[in-house]
Tab-separated table of C-alpha atoms in Angstrom:
chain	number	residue	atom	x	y	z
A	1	UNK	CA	13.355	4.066	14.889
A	2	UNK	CA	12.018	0.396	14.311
A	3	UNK	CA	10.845	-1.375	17.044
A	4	UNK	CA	10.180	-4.542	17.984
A	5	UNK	CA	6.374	-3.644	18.346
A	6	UNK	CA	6.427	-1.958	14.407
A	7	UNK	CA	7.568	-5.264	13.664
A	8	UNK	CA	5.234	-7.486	15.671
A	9	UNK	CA	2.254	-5.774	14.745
A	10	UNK	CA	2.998	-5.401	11.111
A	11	UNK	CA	3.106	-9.186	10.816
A	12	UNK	CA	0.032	-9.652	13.301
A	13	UNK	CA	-2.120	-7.603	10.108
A	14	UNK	CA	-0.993	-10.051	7.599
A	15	UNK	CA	-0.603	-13.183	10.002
A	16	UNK	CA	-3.779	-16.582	9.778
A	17	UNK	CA	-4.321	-15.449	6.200
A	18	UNK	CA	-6.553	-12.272	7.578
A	19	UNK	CA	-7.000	-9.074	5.649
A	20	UNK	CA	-8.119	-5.944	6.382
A	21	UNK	CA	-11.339	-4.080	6.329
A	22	UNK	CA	-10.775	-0.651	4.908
A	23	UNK	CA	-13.979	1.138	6.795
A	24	UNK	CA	-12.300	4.899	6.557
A	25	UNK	CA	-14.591	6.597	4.227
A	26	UNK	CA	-14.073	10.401	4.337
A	27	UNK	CA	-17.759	11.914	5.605
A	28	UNK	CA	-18.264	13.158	1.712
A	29	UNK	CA	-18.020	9.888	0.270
A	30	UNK	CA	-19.228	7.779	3.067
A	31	UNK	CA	-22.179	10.739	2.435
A	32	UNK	CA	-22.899	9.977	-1.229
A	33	UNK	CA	-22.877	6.122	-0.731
A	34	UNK	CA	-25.702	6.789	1.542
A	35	UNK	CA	-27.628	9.032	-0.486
A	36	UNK	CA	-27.339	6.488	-3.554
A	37	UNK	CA	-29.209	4.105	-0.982
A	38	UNK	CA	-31.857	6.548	0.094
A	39	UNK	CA	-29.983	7.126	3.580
A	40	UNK	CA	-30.041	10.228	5.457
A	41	UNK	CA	-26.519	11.467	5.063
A	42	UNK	CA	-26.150	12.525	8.892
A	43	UNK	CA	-23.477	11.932	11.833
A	44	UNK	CA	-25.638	9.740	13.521
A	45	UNK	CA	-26.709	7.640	10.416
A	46	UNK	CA	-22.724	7.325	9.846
A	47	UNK	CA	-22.282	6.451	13.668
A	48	UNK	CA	-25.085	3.680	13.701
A	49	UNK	CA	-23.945	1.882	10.117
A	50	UNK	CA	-19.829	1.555	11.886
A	51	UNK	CA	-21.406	0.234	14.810
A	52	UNK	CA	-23.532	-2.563	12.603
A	53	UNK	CA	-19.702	-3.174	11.321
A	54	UNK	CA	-17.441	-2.830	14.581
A	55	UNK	CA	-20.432	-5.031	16.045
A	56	UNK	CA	-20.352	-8.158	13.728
A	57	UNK	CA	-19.932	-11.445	15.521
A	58	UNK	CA	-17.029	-13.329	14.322
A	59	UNK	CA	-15.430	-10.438	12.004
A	60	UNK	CA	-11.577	-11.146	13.960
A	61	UNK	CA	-12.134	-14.869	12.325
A	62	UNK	CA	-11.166	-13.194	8.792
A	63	UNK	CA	-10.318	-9.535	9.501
A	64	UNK	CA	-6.880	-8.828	11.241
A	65	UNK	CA	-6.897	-5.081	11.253
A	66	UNK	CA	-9.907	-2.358	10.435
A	67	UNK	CA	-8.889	1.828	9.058
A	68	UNK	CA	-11.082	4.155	10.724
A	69	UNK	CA	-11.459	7.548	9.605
A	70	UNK	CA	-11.127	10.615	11.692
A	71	UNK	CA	-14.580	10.632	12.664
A	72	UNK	CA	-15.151	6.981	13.519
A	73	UNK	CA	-12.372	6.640	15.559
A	74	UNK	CA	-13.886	8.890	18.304
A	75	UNK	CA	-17.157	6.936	17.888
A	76	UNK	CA	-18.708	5.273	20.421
A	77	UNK	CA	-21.682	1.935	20.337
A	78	UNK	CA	-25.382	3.220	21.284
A	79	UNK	CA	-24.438	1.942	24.961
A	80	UNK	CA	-21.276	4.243	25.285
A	81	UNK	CA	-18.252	1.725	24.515
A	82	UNK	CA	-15.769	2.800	22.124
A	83	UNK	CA	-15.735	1.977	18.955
A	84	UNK	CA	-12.115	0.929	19.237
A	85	UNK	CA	-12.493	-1.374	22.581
A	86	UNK	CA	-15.004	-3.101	20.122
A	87	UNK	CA	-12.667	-4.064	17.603
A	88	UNK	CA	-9.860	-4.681	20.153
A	89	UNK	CA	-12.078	-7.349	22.115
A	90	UNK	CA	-13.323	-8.749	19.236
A	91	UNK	CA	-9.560	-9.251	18.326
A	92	UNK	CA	-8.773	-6.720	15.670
A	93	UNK	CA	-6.196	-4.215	15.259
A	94	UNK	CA	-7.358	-0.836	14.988
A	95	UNK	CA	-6.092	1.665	12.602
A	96	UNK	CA	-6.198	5.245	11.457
A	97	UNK	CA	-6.209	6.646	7.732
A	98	UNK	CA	-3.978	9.963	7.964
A	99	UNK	CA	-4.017	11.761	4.646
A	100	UNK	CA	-6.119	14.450	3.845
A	101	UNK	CA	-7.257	13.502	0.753
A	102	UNK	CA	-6.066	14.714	-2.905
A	103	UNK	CA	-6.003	17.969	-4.161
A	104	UNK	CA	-4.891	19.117	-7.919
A	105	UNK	CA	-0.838	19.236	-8.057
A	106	UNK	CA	-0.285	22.762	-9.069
A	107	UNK	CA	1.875	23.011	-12.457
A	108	UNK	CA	-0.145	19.367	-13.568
A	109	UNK	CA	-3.345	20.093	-15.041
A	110	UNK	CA	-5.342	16.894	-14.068
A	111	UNK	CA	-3.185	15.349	-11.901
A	112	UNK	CA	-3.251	15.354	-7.866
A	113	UNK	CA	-0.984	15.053	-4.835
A	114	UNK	CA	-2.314	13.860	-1.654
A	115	UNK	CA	-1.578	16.298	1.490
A	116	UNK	CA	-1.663	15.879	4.932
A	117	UNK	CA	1.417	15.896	5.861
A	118	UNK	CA	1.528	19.392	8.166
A	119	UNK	CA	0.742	18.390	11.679
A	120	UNK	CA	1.227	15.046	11.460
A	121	UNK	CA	3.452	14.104	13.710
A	122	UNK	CA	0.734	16.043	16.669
A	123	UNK	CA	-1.916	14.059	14.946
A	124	UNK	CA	-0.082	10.438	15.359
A	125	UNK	CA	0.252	11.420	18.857
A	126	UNK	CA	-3.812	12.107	19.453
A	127	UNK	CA	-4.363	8.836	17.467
A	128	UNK	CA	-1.467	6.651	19.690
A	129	UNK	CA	-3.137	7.827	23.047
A	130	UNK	CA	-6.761	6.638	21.746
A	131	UNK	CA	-5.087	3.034	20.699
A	132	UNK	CA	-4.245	3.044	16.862
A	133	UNK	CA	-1.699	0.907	16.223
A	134	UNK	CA	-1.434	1.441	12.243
A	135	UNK	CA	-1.636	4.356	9.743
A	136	UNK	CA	-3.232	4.270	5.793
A	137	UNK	CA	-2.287	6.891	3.231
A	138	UNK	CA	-3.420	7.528	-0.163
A	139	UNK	CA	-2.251	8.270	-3.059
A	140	UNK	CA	-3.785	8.044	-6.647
A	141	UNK	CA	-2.501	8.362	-9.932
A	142	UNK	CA	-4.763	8.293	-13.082
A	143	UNK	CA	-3.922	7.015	-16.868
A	144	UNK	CA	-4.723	9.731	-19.426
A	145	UNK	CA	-3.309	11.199	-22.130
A	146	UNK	CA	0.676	11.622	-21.357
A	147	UNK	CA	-0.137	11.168	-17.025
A	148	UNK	CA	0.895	10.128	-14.971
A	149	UNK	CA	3.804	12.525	-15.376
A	150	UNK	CA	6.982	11.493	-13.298
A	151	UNK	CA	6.358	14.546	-12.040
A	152	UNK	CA	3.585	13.307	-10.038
A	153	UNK	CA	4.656	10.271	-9.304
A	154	UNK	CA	7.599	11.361	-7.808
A	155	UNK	CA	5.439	14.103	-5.373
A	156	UNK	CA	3.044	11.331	-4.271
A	157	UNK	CA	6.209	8.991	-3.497
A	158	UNK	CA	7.501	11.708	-1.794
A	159	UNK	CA	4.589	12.445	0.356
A	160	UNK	CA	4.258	8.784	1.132
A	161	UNK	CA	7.505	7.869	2.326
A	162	UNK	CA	7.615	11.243	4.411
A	163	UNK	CA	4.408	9.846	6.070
A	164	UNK	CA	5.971	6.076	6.857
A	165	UNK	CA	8.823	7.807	8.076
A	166	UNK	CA	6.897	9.666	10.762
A	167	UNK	CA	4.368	7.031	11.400
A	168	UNK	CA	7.185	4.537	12.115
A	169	UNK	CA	8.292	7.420	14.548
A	170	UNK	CA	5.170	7.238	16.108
A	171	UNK	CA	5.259	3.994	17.107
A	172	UNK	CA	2.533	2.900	13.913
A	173	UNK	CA	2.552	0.623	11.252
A	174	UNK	CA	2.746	2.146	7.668
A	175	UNK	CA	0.208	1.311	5.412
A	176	UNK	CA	2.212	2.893	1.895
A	177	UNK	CA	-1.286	2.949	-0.584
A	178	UNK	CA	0.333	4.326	-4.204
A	179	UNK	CA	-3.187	3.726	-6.087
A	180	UNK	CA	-2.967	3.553	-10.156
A	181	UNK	CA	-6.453	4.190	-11.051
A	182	UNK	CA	-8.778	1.474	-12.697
A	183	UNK	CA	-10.974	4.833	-14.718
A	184	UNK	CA	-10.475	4.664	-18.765
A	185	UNK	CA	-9.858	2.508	-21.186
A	186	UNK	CA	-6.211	1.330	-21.006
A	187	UNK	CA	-4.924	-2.111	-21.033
A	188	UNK	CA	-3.501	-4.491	-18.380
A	189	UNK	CA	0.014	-3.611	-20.160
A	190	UNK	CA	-0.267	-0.068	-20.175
A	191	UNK	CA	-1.647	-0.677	-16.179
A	192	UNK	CA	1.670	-2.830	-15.726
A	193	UNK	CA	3.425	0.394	-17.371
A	194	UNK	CA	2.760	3.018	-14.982
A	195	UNK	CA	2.246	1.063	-12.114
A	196	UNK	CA	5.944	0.127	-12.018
A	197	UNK	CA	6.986	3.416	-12.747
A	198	UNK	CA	4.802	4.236	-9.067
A	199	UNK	CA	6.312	1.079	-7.019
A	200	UNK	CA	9.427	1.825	-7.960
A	201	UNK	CA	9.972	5.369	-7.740
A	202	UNK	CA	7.629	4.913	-4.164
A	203	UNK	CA	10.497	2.182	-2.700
A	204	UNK	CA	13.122	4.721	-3.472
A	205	UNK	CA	11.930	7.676	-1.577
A	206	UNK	CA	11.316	5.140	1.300
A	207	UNK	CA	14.999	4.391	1.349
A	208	UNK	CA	15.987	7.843	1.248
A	209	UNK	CA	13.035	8.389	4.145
A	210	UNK	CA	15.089	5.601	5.943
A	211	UNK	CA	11.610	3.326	6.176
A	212	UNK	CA	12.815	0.146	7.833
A	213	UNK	CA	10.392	-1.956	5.385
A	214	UNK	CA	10.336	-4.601	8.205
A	215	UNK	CA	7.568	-2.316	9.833
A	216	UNK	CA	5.429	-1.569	6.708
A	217	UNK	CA	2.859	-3.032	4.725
A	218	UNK	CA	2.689	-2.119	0.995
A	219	UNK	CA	-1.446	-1.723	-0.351
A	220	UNK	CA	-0.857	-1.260	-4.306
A	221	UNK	CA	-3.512	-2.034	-6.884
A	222	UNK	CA	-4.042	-5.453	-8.860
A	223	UNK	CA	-2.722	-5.024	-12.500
A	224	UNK	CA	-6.001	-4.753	-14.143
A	225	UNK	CA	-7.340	-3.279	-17.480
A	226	UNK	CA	-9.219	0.178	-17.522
A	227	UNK	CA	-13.105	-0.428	-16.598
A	228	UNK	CA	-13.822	0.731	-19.766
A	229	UNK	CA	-11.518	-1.354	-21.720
A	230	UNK	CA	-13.087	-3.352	-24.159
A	231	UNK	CA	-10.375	-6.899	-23.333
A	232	UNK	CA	-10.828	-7.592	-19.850
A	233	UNK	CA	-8.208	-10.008	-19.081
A	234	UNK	CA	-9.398	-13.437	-17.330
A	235	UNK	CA	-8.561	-14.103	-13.171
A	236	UNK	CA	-5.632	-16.099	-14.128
A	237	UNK	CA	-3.953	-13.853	-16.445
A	238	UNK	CA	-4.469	-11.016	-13.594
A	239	UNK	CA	-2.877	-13.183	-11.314
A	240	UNK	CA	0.208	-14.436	-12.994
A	241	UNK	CA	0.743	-10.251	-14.249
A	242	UNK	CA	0.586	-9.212	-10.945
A	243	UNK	CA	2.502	-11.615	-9.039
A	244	UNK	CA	5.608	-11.314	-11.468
A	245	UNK	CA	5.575	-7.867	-11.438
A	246	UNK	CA	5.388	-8.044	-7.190
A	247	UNK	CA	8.213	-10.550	-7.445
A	248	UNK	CA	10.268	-8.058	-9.423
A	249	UNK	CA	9.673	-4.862	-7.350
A	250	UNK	CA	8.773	-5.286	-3.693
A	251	UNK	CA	11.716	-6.444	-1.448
A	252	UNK	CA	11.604	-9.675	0.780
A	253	UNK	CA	11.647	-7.766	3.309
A	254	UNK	CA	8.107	-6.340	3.550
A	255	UNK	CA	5.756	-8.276	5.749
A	256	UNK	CA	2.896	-8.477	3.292
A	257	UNK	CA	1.201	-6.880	0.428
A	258	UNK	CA	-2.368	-5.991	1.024
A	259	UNK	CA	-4.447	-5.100	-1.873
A	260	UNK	CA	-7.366	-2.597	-2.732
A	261	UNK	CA	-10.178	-3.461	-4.047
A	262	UNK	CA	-10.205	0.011	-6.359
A	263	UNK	CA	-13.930	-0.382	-7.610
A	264	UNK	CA	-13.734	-3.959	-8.166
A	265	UNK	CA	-17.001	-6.199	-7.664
A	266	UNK	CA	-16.548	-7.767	-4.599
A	267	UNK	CA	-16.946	-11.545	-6.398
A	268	UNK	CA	-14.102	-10.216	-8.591
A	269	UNK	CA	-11.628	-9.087	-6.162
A	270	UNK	CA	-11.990	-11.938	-4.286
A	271	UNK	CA	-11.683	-14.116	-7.610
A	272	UNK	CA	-8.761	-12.502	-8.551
A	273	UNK	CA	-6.994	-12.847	-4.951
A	274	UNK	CA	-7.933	-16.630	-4.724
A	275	UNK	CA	-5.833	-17.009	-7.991
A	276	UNK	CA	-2.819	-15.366	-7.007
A	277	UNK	CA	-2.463	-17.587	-3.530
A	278	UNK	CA	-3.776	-20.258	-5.356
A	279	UNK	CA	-0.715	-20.140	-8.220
A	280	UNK	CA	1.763	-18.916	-6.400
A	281	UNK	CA	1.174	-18.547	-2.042
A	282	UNK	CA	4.143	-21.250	-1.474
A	283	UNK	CA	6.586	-19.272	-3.520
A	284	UNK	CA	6.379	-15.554	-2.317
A	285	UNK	CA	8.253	-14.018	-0.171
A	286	UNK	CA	5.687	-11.849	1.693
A	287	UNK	CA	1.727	-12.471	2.292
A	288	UNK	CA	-0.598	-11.562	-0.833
A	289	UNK	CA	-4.247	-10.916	1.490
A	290	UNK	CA	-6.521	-7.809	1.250
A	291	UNK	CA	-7.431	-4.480	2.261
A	292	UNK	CA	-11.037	-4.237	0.802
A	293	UNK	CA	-13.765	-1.211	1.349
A	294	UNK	CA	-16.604	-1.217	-0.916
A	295	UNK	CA	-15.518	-5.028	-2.369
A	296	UNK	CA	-15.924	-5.730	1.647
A	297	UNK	CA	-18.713	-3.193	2.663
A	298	UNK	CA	-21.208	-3.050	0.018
A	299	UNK	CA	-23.748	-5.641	0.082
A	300	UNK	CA	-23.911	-4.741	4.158
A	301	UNK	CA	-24.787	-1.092	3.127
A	302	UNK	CA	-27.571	-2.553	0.365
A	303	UNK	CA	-28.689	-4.744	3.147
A	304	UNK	CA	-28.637	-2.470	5.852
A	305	UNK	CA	-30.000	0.634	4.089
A	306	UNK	CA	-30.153	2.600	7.396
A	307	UNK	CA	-32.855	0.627	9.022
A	308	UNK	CA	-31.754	-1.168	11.972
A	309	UNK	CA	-34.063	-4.055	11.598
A	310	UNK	CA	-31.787	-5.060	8.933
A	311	UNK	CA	-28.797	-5.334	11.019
A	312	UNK	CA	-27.981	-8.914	11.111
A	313	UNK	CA	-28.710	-9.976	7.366
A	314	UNK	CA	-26.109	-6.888	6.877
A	315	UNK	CA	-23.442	-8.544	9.217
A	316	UNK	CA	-24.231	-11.883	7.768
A	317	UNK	CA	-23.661	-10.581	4.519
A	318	UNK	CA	-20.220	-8.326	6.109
A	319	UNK	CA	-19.009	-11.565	7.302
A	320	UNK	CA	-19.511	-14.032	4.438
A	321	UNK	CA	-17.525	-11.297	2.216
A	322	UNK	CA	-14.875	-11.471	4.915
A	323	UNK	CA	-15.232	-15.201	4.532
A	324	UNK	CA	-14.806	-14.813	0.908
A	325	UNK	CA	-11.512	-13.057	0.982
A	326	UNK	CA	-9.965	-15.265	3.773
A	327	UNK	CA	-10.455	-18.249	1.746
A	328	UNK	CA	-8.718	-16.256	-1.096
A	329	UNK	CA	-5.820	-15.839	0.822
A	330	UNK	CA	-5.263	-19.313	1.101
A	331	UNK	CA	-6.830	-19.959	-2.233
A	332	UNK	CA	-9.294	-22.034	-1.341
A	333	UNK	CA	-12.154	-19.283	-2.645
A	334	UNK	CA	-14.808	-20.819	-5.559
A	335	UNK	CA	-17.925	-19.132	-6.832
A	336	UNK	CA	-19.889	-21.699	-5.426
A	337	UNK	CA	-19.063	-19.976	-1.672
A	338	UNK	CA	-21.036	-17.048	-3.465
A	339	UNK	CA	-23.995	-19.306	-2.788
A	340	UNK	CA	-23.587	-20.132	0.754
A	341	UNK	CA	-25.150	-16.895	3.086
């Protein structure tokens, strides 16, 4: 049932044109972004660099809400307090990512389905009593050769309105991530393509899930061409594709739209979220603001590198990103910020 509270807080994560900071890393990949820096890939190591995060003064200026993962949730600072009082004084929501990652979807050669779903309602309960107030799940969808294949898009929207559903039980916000991958060489149109395919066919299972969208937040990918493409369509062009496609295919009635960052450069993702605002904030229907990891996290880590001495040029750098992307949301952001640490 929706609550006042789903309600509340799902506007409070979208509200003073805040974002969120996606810091929910699964211990393999938070593991080989260390050991591209040199870092000893250890619990501790991972338990020290979230602290340098949960720890930055003035991060609740531009960050509304933070995802933990798992592990970091339970995580406590050097002197004992949890991780999650941290973020609660310093005035952001915590959250918890919930999916347990994707695995090949049998019958699709190449394609995956996130799982996760077994336990979950035990798990929301663990994660309620420790003072997570939102969920994140993911799922991803790659452009190939003839895939996605409805198939697969209709298992992931499955599995991700079955999780709202029981989140919103719980007494947590829905974060509903349908991720169309930026790997290969397609275009922005063939992006737009399968992309509304997912939203679509992801809004229908959350109807028949009976998701009140009132207490959700949607986190889709920017339209954008494949990495490898050889046209890579200009900020404004991004911009005007996405928002017209948003306009056409997420109700009113959602609270806000949160974007990934999806192996963007964090100058780009910001960029491309200043436009957006910039063109089109007094129009829309719902907020446009982010949900960034690496685009958020990345020159910290470079910065940081594991030793400690480095800790406040890394939250210098952690909060000038955040900065970045709060200025986006009101589309105030310019390169020349870029130049201001």
């Amino acid at each position: 049932m929706i609550t006042e509270q789903l309600i509340n807080t799902a506007q409070a994560l979208v509200a003073n044109n805040k974002g969120l900071l996606a810091m929910d890393e699964s211990v393999g990949t938070c593991n080989k972004r260390f050991a591209a820096l040199g870092i000893p890939q250890t619990v501790e190591m991972r338990r020290s660099y979230r602290e340098m995060i949960v720890t930055t003064p003035g991060l609740g200026e531009s960050i509304s809400g933070a995802i933990l993962f798992d592990e970091t949730i339970r995580q406590k600072k050097t002197d004992g307090t949890p991780f999650i009082k941290v973020l609660l004084d310093g005035g952001i929501i915590p959250g918890i990512k919930v999916d347990m990652g994707s695995k090949p979807l049998a019958g699709f050669p190449g394609e995956k389905v996130t799982e996760g779903l077994d336990g979950l309602r035990a798990r929301f309960a663990d994660y309620s009593e420790m003072g997570a107030r939102f969920a994140k799940w993911r799922a991803v969808m790659a452009i190939g050769s003839n895939i996605p294949s409805r198939g697969c898009i209709e298992a992931n929207a499955h599995a991700l309105a079955r999780y709202a559903a029981i989140s919103q039980e719980a007494g947590l916000v829905p974060i509903v991530e349908p991720e169309v991958l930026m790997d290969g060489a397609h275009s922005l149109q063939k992006c737009l393509a399968v992309t509304k395919e997912v939203i679509y066919t992801v809004f229908d299972q959350l109807y028949k899930q009976h998701v009140s969208l009132e207490g959700m937040l949607l986190k889709p990918n920017m339209l954008l061409p494949g990495l490898a493409a050889k046209v890579q369509d200009p900020e404004n062009v991004v911009a005007e594709s996405t928002v017209k496609f948003l306009l056409g295919a997420v109700p009113a009635a959602v609270p806000g739209i949160a974007f990934l960052s999806g192996g963007q450069s964090a100058e780009l993702a910001s960029a491309r979220l200043d436009q957006m605002n910039k063109q089109y904030k007094a129009v829309l229907p719902w907020t446009l603001t982010f949900s960034f990891g690496r685009a958020l996290q990345q020159p910290a880590l470079e910065i940081w590198r594991g030793d400690n001495s480095n800790i406040p040029a890394a939250q210098e750098a952690l909060y000038h990103r955040a900065n970045c992307n709060r200025a986006a949301c009101m589309g105030n952001y310019n390169n020349a910020m870029e130049n201001i640490v």
